[in-house]
Amino acid sequence: MMSAEVDRLDAEIARLREDIDWCDARIVEHLGEIEALQFRRDLDAQELSYNEMWREDAERREQESVESS
């Protein structure tokens, strides 16, 4: 009887370890997705910053052109 209970508990522990491994793999996947999203967000912010600088530079050059005319 005791051996059957030990075997059952060992099987349950093995199943739980598999569940934990599966969960760990999903966490790693999602962390990778989060990092990719953060990287993309940072690139988008940098692009917006550059676009703003280019727009300001174009406006400045246009203003200088108008003033020198």
mmCIF file as gemmi writes it, N, C-alpha and C atoms, coordinates in Angstrom:
data_model
loop_
_atom_site.group_PDB
_atom_site.id
_atom_site.type_symbol
_atom_site.label_atom_id
_atom_site.label_alt_id
_atom_site.label_comp_id
_atom_site.label_asym_id
_atom_site.label_entity_id
_atom_site.label_seq_id
_atom_site.pdbx_PDB_ins_code
_atom_site.Cartn_x
_atom_site.Cartn_y
_atom_site.Cartn_z
_atom_site.occupancy
_atom_site.B_iso_or_equiv
_atom_site.pdbx_formal_charge
_atom_site.auth_seq_id
_atom_site.auth_asym_id
_atom_site.pdbx_PDB_model_num
ATOM 1 N N . MET Axp A 1 ? 0.83 -1.199 0 1 0 ? 1 A 1
ATOM 2 C CA . MET Axp A 1 ? 0 0 0 1 0 ? 1 A 1
ATOM 3 C C . MET Axp A 1 ? 0.868 1.254 0 1 0 ? 1 A 1
ATOM 4 N N . MET Axp A 2 ? 1.869 1.28 0.864 1 0 ? 2 A 1
ATOM 5 C CA . MET Axp A 2 ? 2.735 2.444 0.976 1 0 ? 2 A 1
ATOM 6 C C . MET Axp A 2 ? 3.492 2.679 -0.325 1 0 ? 2 A 1
ATOM 7 N N . SER Axp A 3 ? 3.933 1.611 -0.963 1 0 ? 3 A 1
ATOM 8 C CA . SER Axp A 3 ? 4.666 1.726 -2.214 1 0 ? 3 A 1
ATOM 9 C C . SER Axp A 3 ? 3.787 2.298 -3.322 1 0 ? 3 A 1
ATOM 10 N N . ALA Axp A 4 ? 2.531 1.914 -3.347 1 0 ? 4 A 1
ATOM 11 C CA . ALA Axp A 4 ? 1.603 2.437 -4.35 1 0 ? 4 A 1
ATOM 12 C C . ALA Axp A 4 ? 1.405 3.935 -4.154 1 0 ? 4 A 1
ATOM 13 N N . GLU Axp A 5 ? 1.31 4.368 -2.92 1 0 ? 5 A 1
ATOM 14 C CA . GLU Axp A 5 ? 1.146 5.802 -2.619 1 0 ? 5 A 1
ATOM 15 C C . GLU Axp A 5 ? 2.4 6.576 -3.021 1 0 ? 5 A 1
ATOM 16 N N . VAL Axp A 6 ? 3.56 6.025 -2.75 1 0 ? 6 A 1
ATOM 17 C CA . VAL Axp A 6 ? 4.82 6.658 -3.133 1 0 ? 6 A 1
ATOM 18 C C . VAL Axp A 6 ? 4.907 6.757 -4.655 1 0 ? 6 A 1
ATOM 19 N N . ASP Axp A 7 ? 4.537 5.7 -5.351 1 0 ? 7 A 1
ATOM 20 C CA . ASP Axp A 7 ? 4.556 5.717 -6.816 1 0 ? 7 A 1
ATOM 21 C C . ASP Axp A 7 ? 3.597 6.772 -7.358 1 0 ? 7 A 1
ATOM 22 N N . ARG Axp A 8 ? 2.416 6.864 -6.757 1 0 ? 8 A 1
ATOM 23 C CA . ARG Axp A 8 ? 1.429 7.857 -7.189 1 0 ? 8 A 1
ATOM 24 C C . ARG Axp A 8 ? 1.966 9.267 -6.976 1 0 ? 8 A 1
ATOM 25 N N . LEU Axp A 9 ? 2.576 9.495 -5.81 1 0 ? 9 A 1
ATOM 26 C CA . LEU Axp A 9 ? 3.137 10.821 -5.521 1 0 ? 9 A 1
ATOM 27 C C . LEU Axp A 9 ? 4.309 11.14 -6.448 1 0 ? 9 A 1
ATOM 28 N N . ASP Axp A 10 ? 5.144 10.153 -6.741 1 0 ? 10 A 1
ATOM 29 C CA . ASP Axp A 10 ? 6.249 10.359 -7.687 1 0 ? 10 A 1
ATOM 30 C C . ASP Axp A 10 ? 5.718 10.741 -9.066 1 0 ? 10 A 1
ATOM 31 N N . ALA Axp A 11 ? 4.655 10.077 -9.496 1 0 ? 11 A 1
ATOM 32 C CA . ALA Axp A 11 ? 4.056 10.392 -10.794 1 0 ? 11 A 1
ATOM 33 C C . ALA Axp A 11 ? 3.476 11.804 -10.785 1 0 ? 11 A 1
ATOM 34 N N . GLU Axp A 12 ? 2.839 12.177 -9.686 1 0 ? 12 A 1
ATOM 35 C CA . GLU Axp A 12 ? 2.269 13.528 -9.567 1 0 ? 12 A 1
ATOM 36 C C . GLU Axp A 12 ? 3.382 14.577 -9.586 1 0 ? 12 A 1
ATOM 37 N N . ILE Axp A 13 ? 4.467 14.312 -8.89 1 0 ? 13 A 1
ATOM 38 C CA . ILE Axp A 13 ? 5.608 15.233 -8.881 1 0 ? 13 A 1
ATOM 39 C C . ILE Axp A 13 ? 6.187 15.366 -10.287 1 0 ? 13 A 1
ATOM 40 N N . ALA Axp A 14 ? 6.313 14.27 -11.001 1 0 ? 14 A 1
ATOM 41 C CA . ALA Axp A 14 ? 6.839 14.311 -12.372 1 0 ? 14 A 1
ATOM 42 C C . ALA Axp A 14 ? 5.922 15.136 -13.267 1 0 ? 14 A 1
ATOM 43 N N . ARG Axp A 15 ? 4.599 14.954 -13.112 1 0 ? 15 A 1
ATOM 44 C CA . ARG Axp A 15 ? 3.641 15.725 -13.913 1 0 ? 15 A 1
ATOM 45 C C . ARG Axp A 15 ? 3.746 17.211 -13.589 1 0 ? 15 A 1
ATOM 46 N N . LEU Axp A 16 ? 3.872 17.531 -12.31 1 0 ? 16 A 1
ATOM 47 C CA . LEU Axp A 16 ? 3.996 18.937 -11.91 1 0 ? 16 A 1
ATOM 48 C C . LEU Axp A 16 ? 5.288 19.551 -12.439 1 0 ? 16 A 1
ATOM 49 N N . ARG Axp A 17 ? 6.362 18.775 -12.45 1 0 ? 17 A 1
ATOM 50 C CA . ARG Axp A 17 ? 7.627 19.279 -13.006 1 0 ? 17 A 1
ATOM 51 C C . ARG Axp A 17 ? 7.485 19.574 -14.493 1 0 ? 17 A 1
ATOM 52 N N . GLU Axp A 18 ? 6.765 18.721 -15.215 1 0 ? 18 A 1
ATOM 53 C CA . GLU Axp A 18 ? 6.516 18.973 -16.639 1 0 ? 18 A 1
ATOM 54 C C . GLU Axp A 18 ? 5.702 20.249 -16.819 1 0 ? 18 A 1
ATOM 55 N N . ASP Axp A 19 ? 4.694 20.434 -15.96 1 0 ? 19 A 1
ATOM 56 C CA . ASP Axp A 19 ? 3.884 21.659 -16.021 1 0 ? 19 A 1
ATOM 57 C C . ASP Axp A 19 ? 4.74 22.894 -15.766 1 0 ? 19 A 1
ATOM 58 N N . ILE Axp A 20 ? 5.623 22.797 -14.788 1 0 ? 20 A 1
ATOM 59 C CA . ILE Axp A 20 ? 6.508 23.921 -14.466 1 0 ? 20 A 1
ATOM 60 C C . ILE Axp A 20 ? 7.432 24.214 -15.64 1 0 ? 20 A 1
ATOM 61 N N . ASP Axp A 21 ? 7.985 23.176 -16.25 1 0 ? 21 A 1
ATOM 62 C CA . ASP Axp A 21 ? 8.855 23.368 -17.415 1 0 ? 21 A 1
ATOM 63 C C . ASP Axp A 21 ? 8.098 24.041 -18.554 1 0 ? 21 A 1
ATOM 64 N N . TRP Axp A 22 ? 6.852 23.61 -18.782 1 0 ? 22 A 1
ATOM 65 C CA . TRP Axp A 22 ? 6.026 24.215 -19.835 1 0 ? 22 A 1
ATOM 66 C C . TRP Axp A 22 ? 5.794 25.692 -19.525 1 0 ? 22 A 1
ATOM 67 N N . CYS Axp A 23 ? 5.456 25.992 -18.264 1 0 ? 23 A 1
ATOM 68 C CA . CYS Axp A 23 ? 5.222 27.386 -17.865 1 0 ? 23 A 1
ATOM 69 C C . CYS Axp A 23 ? 6.491 28.22 -18.019 1 0 ? 23 A 1
ATOM 70 N N . ASP Axp A 24 ? 7.621 27.654 -17.621 1 0 ? 24 A 1
ATOM 71 C CA . ASP Axp A 24 ? 8.893 28.366 -17.776 1 0 ? 24 A 1
ATOM 72 C C . ASP Axp A 24 ? 9.161 28.695 -19.242 1 0 ? 24 A 1
ATOM 73 N N . ALA Axp A 25 ? 8.877 27.76 -20.124 1 0 ? 25 A 1
ATOM 74 C CA . ALA Axp A 25 ? 9.087 28.001 -21.555 1 0 ? 25 A 1
ATOM 75 C C . ALA Axp A 25 ? 8.181 29.122 -22.049 1 0 ? 25 A 1
ATOM 76 N N . ARG Axp A 26 ? 6.928 29.163 -21.597 1 0 ? 26 A 1
ATOM 77 C CA . ARG Axp A 26 ? 6.01 30.237 -22.006 1 0 ? 26 A 1
ATOM 78 C C . ARG Axp A 26 ? 6.487 31.585 -21.463 1 0 ? 26 A 1
ATOM 79 N N . ILE Axp A 27 ? 6.997 31.598 -20.252 1 0 ? 27 A 1
ATOM 80 C CA . ILE Axp A 27 ? 7.511 32.845 -19.673 1 0 ? 27 A 1
ATOM 81 C C . ILE Axp A 27 ? 8.67 33.369 -20.513 1 0 ? 27 A 1
ATOM 82 N N . VAL Axp A 28 ? 9.588 32.482 -20.879 1 0 ? 28 A 1
ATOM 83 C CA . VAL Axp A 28 ? 10.731 32.882 -21.702 1 0 ? 28 A 1
ATOM 84 C C . VAL Axp A 28 ? 10.245 33.414 -23.049 1 0 ? 28 A 1
ATOM 85 N N . GLU Axp A 29 ? 9.249 32.748 -23.648 1 0 ? 29 A 1
ATOM 86 C CA . GLU Axp A 29 ? 8.687 33.231 -24.917 1 0 ? 29 A 1
ATOM 87 C C . GLU Axp A 29 ? 8.141 34.64 -24.764 1 0 ? 29 A 1
ATOM 88 N N . HIS Axp A 30 ? 7.345 34.84 -23.718 1 0 ? 30 A 1
ATOM 89 C CA . HIS Axp A 30 ? 6.711 36.142 -23.528 1 0 ? 30 A 1
ATOM 90 C C . HIS Axp A 30 ? 7.731 37.223 -23.189 1 0 ? 30 A 1
ATOM 91 N N . LEU Axp A 31 ? 8.757 36.866 -22.436 1 0 ? 31 A 1
ATOM 92 C CA . LEU Axp A 31 ? 9.81 37.84 -22.162 1 0 ? 31 A 1
ATOM 93 C C . LEU Axp A 31 ? 10.486 38.255 -23.458 1 0 ? 31 A 1
ATOM 94 N N . GLY Axp A 32 ? 10.697 37.297 -24.349 1 0 ? 32 A 1
ATOM 95 C CA . GLY Axp A 32 ? 11.271 37.622 -25.652 1 0 ? 32 A 1
ATOM 96 C C . GLY Axp A 32 ? 10.364 38.548 -26.441 1 0 ? 32 A 1
ATOM 97 N N . GLU Axp A 33 ? 9.059 38.291 -26.391 1 0 ? 33 A 1
ATOM 98 C CA . GLU Axp A 33 ? 8.103 39.15 -27.086 1 0 ? 33 A 1
ATOM 99 C C . GLU Axp A 33 ? 8.098 40.548 -26.484 1 0 ? 33 A 1
ATOM 100 N N . ILE Axp A 34 ? 8.158 40.617 -25.163 1 0 ? 34 A 1
ATOM 101 C CA . ILE Axp A 34 ? 8.17 41.914 -24.483 1 0 ? 34 A 1
ATOM 102 C C . ILE Axp A 34 ? 9.423 42.692 -24.862 1 0 ? 34 A 1
ATOM 103 N N . GLU Axp A 35 ? 10.57 42.02 -24.862 1 0 ? 35 A 1
ATOM 104 C CA . GLU Axp A 35 ? 11.815 42.69 -25.249 1 0 ? 35 A 1
ATOM 105 C C . GLU Axp A 35 ? 11.74 43.192 -26.686 1 0 ? 35 A 1
ATOM 106 N N . ALA Axp A 36 ? 11.168 42.388 -27.568 1 0 ? 36 A 1
ATOM 107 C CA . ALA Axp A 36 ? 11.033 42.805 -28.968 1 0 ? 36 A 1
ATOM 108 C C . ALA Axp A 36 ? 10.117 44.02 -29.079 1 0 ? 36 A 1
ATOM 109 N N . LEU Axp A 37 ? 9.021 44.022 -28.325 1 0 ? 37 A 1
ATOM 110 C CA . LEU Axp A 37 ? 8.104 45.169 -28.347 1 0 ? 37 A 1
ATOM 111 C C . LEU Axp A 37 ? 8.777 46.423 -27.788 1 0 ? 37 A 1
ATOM 112 N N . GLN Axp A 38 ? 9.541 46.259 -26.709 1 0 ? 38 A 1
ATOM 113 C CA . GLN Axp A 38 ? 10.247 47.406 -26.14 1 0 ? 38 A 1
ATOM 114 C C . GLN Axp A 38 ? 11.282 47.941 -27.125 1 0 ? 38 A 1
ATOM 115 N N . PHE Axp A 39 ? 11.996 47.049 -27.801 1 0 ? 39 A 1
ATOM 116 C CA . PHE Axp A 39 ? 12.984 47.463 -28.792 1 0 ? 39 A 1
ATOM 117 C C . PHE Axp A 39 ? 12.303 48.238 -29.91 1 0 ? 39 A 1
ATOM 118 N N . ARG Axp A 40 ? 11.163 47.714 -30.391 1 0 ? 40 A 1
ATOM 119 C CA . ARG Axp A 40 ? 10.428 48.391 -31.469 1 0 ? 40 A 1
ATOM 120 C C . ARG Axp A 40 ? 9.924 49.756 -31.002 1 0 ? 40 A 1
ATOM 121 N N . ARG Axp A 41 ? 9.436 49.823 -29.761 1 0 ? 41 A 1
ATOM 122 C CA . ARG Axp A 41 ? 8.968 51.092 -29.206 1 0 ? 41 A 1
ATOM 123 C C . ARG Axp A 41 ? 10.113 52.105 -29.165 1 0 ? 41 A 1
ATOM 124 N N . ASP Axp A 42 ? 11.29 51.653 -28.746 1 0 ? 42 A 1
ATOM 125 C CA . ASP Axp A 42 ? 12.445 52.545 -28.69 1 0 ? 42 A 1
ATOM 126 C C . ASP Axp A 42 ? 12.841 53.025 -30.085 1 0 ? 42 A 1
ATOM 127 N N . LEU Axp A 43 ? 12.799 52.11 -31.064 1 0 ? 43 A 1
ATOM 128 C CA . LEU Axp A 43 ? 13.107 52.517 -32.439 1 0 ? 43 A 1
ATOM 129 C C . LEU Axp A 43 ? 12.092 53.535 -32.946 1 0 ? 43 A 1
ATOM 130 N N . ASP Axp A 44 ? 10.82 53.303 -32.659 1 0 ? 44 A 1
ATOM 131 C CA . ASP Axp A 44 ? 9.776 54.242 -33.083 1 0 ? 44 A 1
ATOM 132 C C . ASP Axp A 44 ? 9.985 55.612 -32.448 1 0 ? 44 A 1
ATOM 133 N N . ALA Axp A 45 ? 10.338 55.636 -31.16 1 0 ? 45 A 1
ATOM 134 C CA . ALA Axp A 45 ? 10.578 56.905 -30.475 1 0 ? 45 A 1
ATOM 135 C C . ALA Axp A 45 ? 11.773 57.622 -31.092 1 0 ? 45 A 1
ATOM 136 N N . GLN Axp A 46 ? 12.816 56.872 -31.419 1 0 ? 46 A 1
ATOM 137 C CA . GLN Axp A 46 ? 13.998 57.467 -32.04 1 0 ? 46 A 1
ATOM 138 C C . GLN Axp A 46 ? 13.644 58.026 -33.418 1 0 ? 46 A 1
ATOM 139 N N . GLU Axp A 47 ? 12.843 57.28 -34.175 1 0 ? 47 A 1
ATOM 140 C CA . GLU Axp A 47 ? 12.432 57.746 -35.499 1 0 ? 47 A 1
ATOM 141 C C . GLU Axp A 47 ? 11.611 59.03 -35.382 1 0 ? 47 A 1
ATOM 142 N N . LEU Axp A 48 ? 10.705 59.087 -34.422 1 0 ? 48 A 1
ATOM 143 C CA . LEU Axp A 48 ? 9.911 60.301 -34.216 1 0 ? 48 A 1
ATOM 144 C C . LEU Axp A 48 ? 10.805 61.482 -33.86 1 0 ? 48 A 1
ATOM 145 N N . SER Axp A 49 ? 11.808 61.223 -33.04 1 0 ? 49 A 1
ATOM 146 C CA . SER Axp A 49 ? 12.738 62.277 -32.652 1 0 ? 49 A 1
ATOM 147 C C . SER Axp A 49 ? 13.493 62.801 -33.872 1 0 ? 49 A 1
ATOM 148 N N . TYR Axp A 50 ? 13.992 61.888 -34.706 1 0 ? 50 A 1
ATOM 149 C CA . TYR Axp A 50 ? 14.7 62.306 -35.915 1 0 ? 50 A 1
ATOM 150 C C . TYR Axp A 50 ? 13.773 63.063 -36.857 1 0 ? 50 A 1
ATOM 151 N N . ASN Axp A 51 ? 12.552 62.564 -37.012 1 0 ? 51 A 1
ATOM 152 C CA . ASN Axp A 51 ? 11.595 63.246 -37.885 1 0 ? 51 A 1
ATOM 153 C C . ASN Axp A 51 ? 11.317 64.657 -37.392 1 0 ? 51 A 1
ATOM 154 N N . GLU Axp A 52 ? 11.216 64.834 -36.093 1 0 ? 52 A 1
ATOM 155 C CA . GLU Axp A 52 ? 10.987 66.163 -35.518 1 0 ? 52 A 1
ATOM 156 C C . GLU Axp A 52 ? 12.194 67.067 -35.786 1 0 ? 52 A 1
ATOM 157 N N . MET Axp A 53 ? 13.4 66.523 -35.621 1 0 ? 53 A 1
ATOM 158 C CA . MET Axp A 53 ? 14.603 67.321 -35.884 1 0 ? 53 A 1
ATOM 159 C C . MET Axp A 53 ? 14.659 67.73 -37.351 1 0 ? 53 A 1
ATOM 160 N N . TRP Axp A 54 ? 14.352 66.799 -38.258 1 0 ? 54 A 1
ATOM 161 C CA . TRP Axp A 54 ? 14.38 67.115 -39.69 1 0 ? 54 A 1
ATOM 162 C C . TRP Axp A 54 ? 13.33 68.162 -40.038 1 0 ? 54 A 1
ATOM 163 N N . ARG Axp A 55 ? 12.154 68.039 -39.435 1 0 ? 55 A 1
ATOM 164 C CA . ARG Axp A 55 ? 11.087 69.007 -39.691 1 0 ? 55 A 1
ATOM 165 C C . ARG Axp A 55 ? 11.51 70.391 -39.205 1 0 ? 55 A 1
ATOM 166 N N . GLU Axp A 56 ? 12.065 70.457 -37.995 1 0 ? 56 A 1
ATOM 167 C CA . GLU Axp A 56 ? 12.517 71.74 -37.459 1 0 ? 56 A 1
ATOM 168 C C . GLU Axp A 56 ? 13.621 72.328 -38.324 1 0 ? 56 A 1
ATOM 169 N N . ASP Axp A 57 ? 14.544 71.481 -38.788 1 0 ? 57 A 1
ATOM 170 C CA . ASP Axp A 57 ? 15.631 71.953 -39.644 1 0 ? 57 A 1
ATOM 171 C C . ASP Axp A 57 ? 15.081 72.485 -40.966 1 0 ? 57 A 1
ATOM 172 N N . ALA Axp A 58 ? 14.121 71.78 -41.544 1 0 ? 58 A 1
ATOM 173 C CA . ALA Axp A 58 ? 13.513 72.234 -42.803 1 0 ? 58 A 1
ATOM 174 C C . ALA Axp A 58 ? 12.788 73.559 -42.6 1 0 ? 58 A 1
ATOM 175 N N . GLU Axp A 59 ? 12.074 73.692 -41.484 1 0 ? 59 A 1
ATOM 176 C CA . GLU Axp A 59 ? 11.375 74.95 -41.197 1 0 ? 59 A 1
ATOM 177 C C . GLU Axp A 59 ? 12.374 76.092 -41.017 1 0 ? 59 A 1
ATOM 178 N N . ARG Axp A 60 ? 13.482 75.816 -40.33 1 0 ? 60 A 1
ATOM 179 C CA . ARG Axp A 60 ? 14.509 76.832 -40.103 1 0 ? 60 A 1
ATOM 180 C C . ARG Axp A 60 ? 15.119 77.273 -41.428 1 0 ? 60 A 1
ATOM 181 N N . ARG Axp A 61 ? 15.448 76.296 -42.294 1 0 ? 61 A 1
ATOM 182 C CA . ARG Axp A 61 ? 16.026 76.635 -43.592 1 0 ? 61 A 1
ATOM 183 C C . ARG Axp A 61 ? 15.036 77.424 -44.445 1 0 ? 61 A 1
ATOM 184 N N . GLU Axp A 62 ? 13.768 77.047 -44.375 1 0 ? 62 A 1
ATOM 185 C CA . GLU Axp A 62 ? 12.744 77.771 -45.135 1 0 ? 62 A 1
ATOM 186 C C . GLU Axp A 62 ? 12.622 79.203 -44.619 1 0 ? 62 A 1
ATOM 187 N N . GLN Axp A 63 ? 12.65 79.372 -43.304 1 0 ? 63 A 1
ATOM 188 C CA . GLN Axp A 63 ? 12.557 80.707 -42.707 1 0 ? 63 A 1
ATOM 189 C C . GLN Axp A 63 ? 13.771 81.545 -43.102 1 0 ? 63 A 1
ATOM 190 N N . GLU Axp A 64 ? 14.956 80.939 -43.066 1 0 ? 64 A 1
ATOM 191 C CA . GLU Axp A 64 ? 16.169 81.656 -43.459 1 0 ? 64 A 1
ATOM 192 C C . GLU Axp A 64 ? 16.101 82.055 -44.926 1 0 ? 64 A 1
ATOM 193 N N . SER Axp A 65 ? 15.551 81.183 -45.756 1 0 ? 65 A 1
ATOM 194 C CA . SER Axp A 65 ? 15.415 81.47 -47.179 1 0 ? 65 A 1
ATOM 195 C C . SER Axp A 65 ? 14.465 82.643 -47.401 1 0 ? 65 A 1
ATOM 196 N N . VAL Axp A 66 ? 13.361 82.668 -46.659 1 0 ? 66 A 1
ATOM 197 C CA . VAL Axp A 66 ? 12.382 83.755 -46.777 1 0 ? 66 A 1
ATOM 198 C C . VAL Axp A 66 ? 12.999 85.064 -46.295 1 0 ? 66 A 1
ATOM 199 N N . GLU Axp A 67 ? 13.746 85.002 -45.191 1 0 ? 67 A 1
ATOM 200 C CA . GLU Axp A 67 ? 14.35 86.211 -44.629 1 0 ? 67 A 1
ATOM 201 C C . GLU Axp A 67 ? 15.434 86.775 -45.536 1 0 ? 67 A 1
ATOM 202 N N . SER Axp A 68 ? 16.153 85.921 -46.246 1 0 ? 68 A 1
ATOM 203 C CA . SER Axp A 68 ? 17.232 86.405 -47.107 1 0 ? 68 A 1
ATOM 204 C C . SER Axp A 68 ? 16.716 86.889 -48.461 1 0 ? 68 A 1
ATOM 205 N N . SER Axp A 69 ? 15.447 86.657 -48.745 1 0 ? 69 A 1
ATOM 206 C CA . SER Axp A 69 ? 14.883 87.094 -50.036 1 0 ? 69 A 1
ATOM 207 C C . SER Axp A 69 ? 14.488 88.539 -50.026 1 0 ? 69 A 1
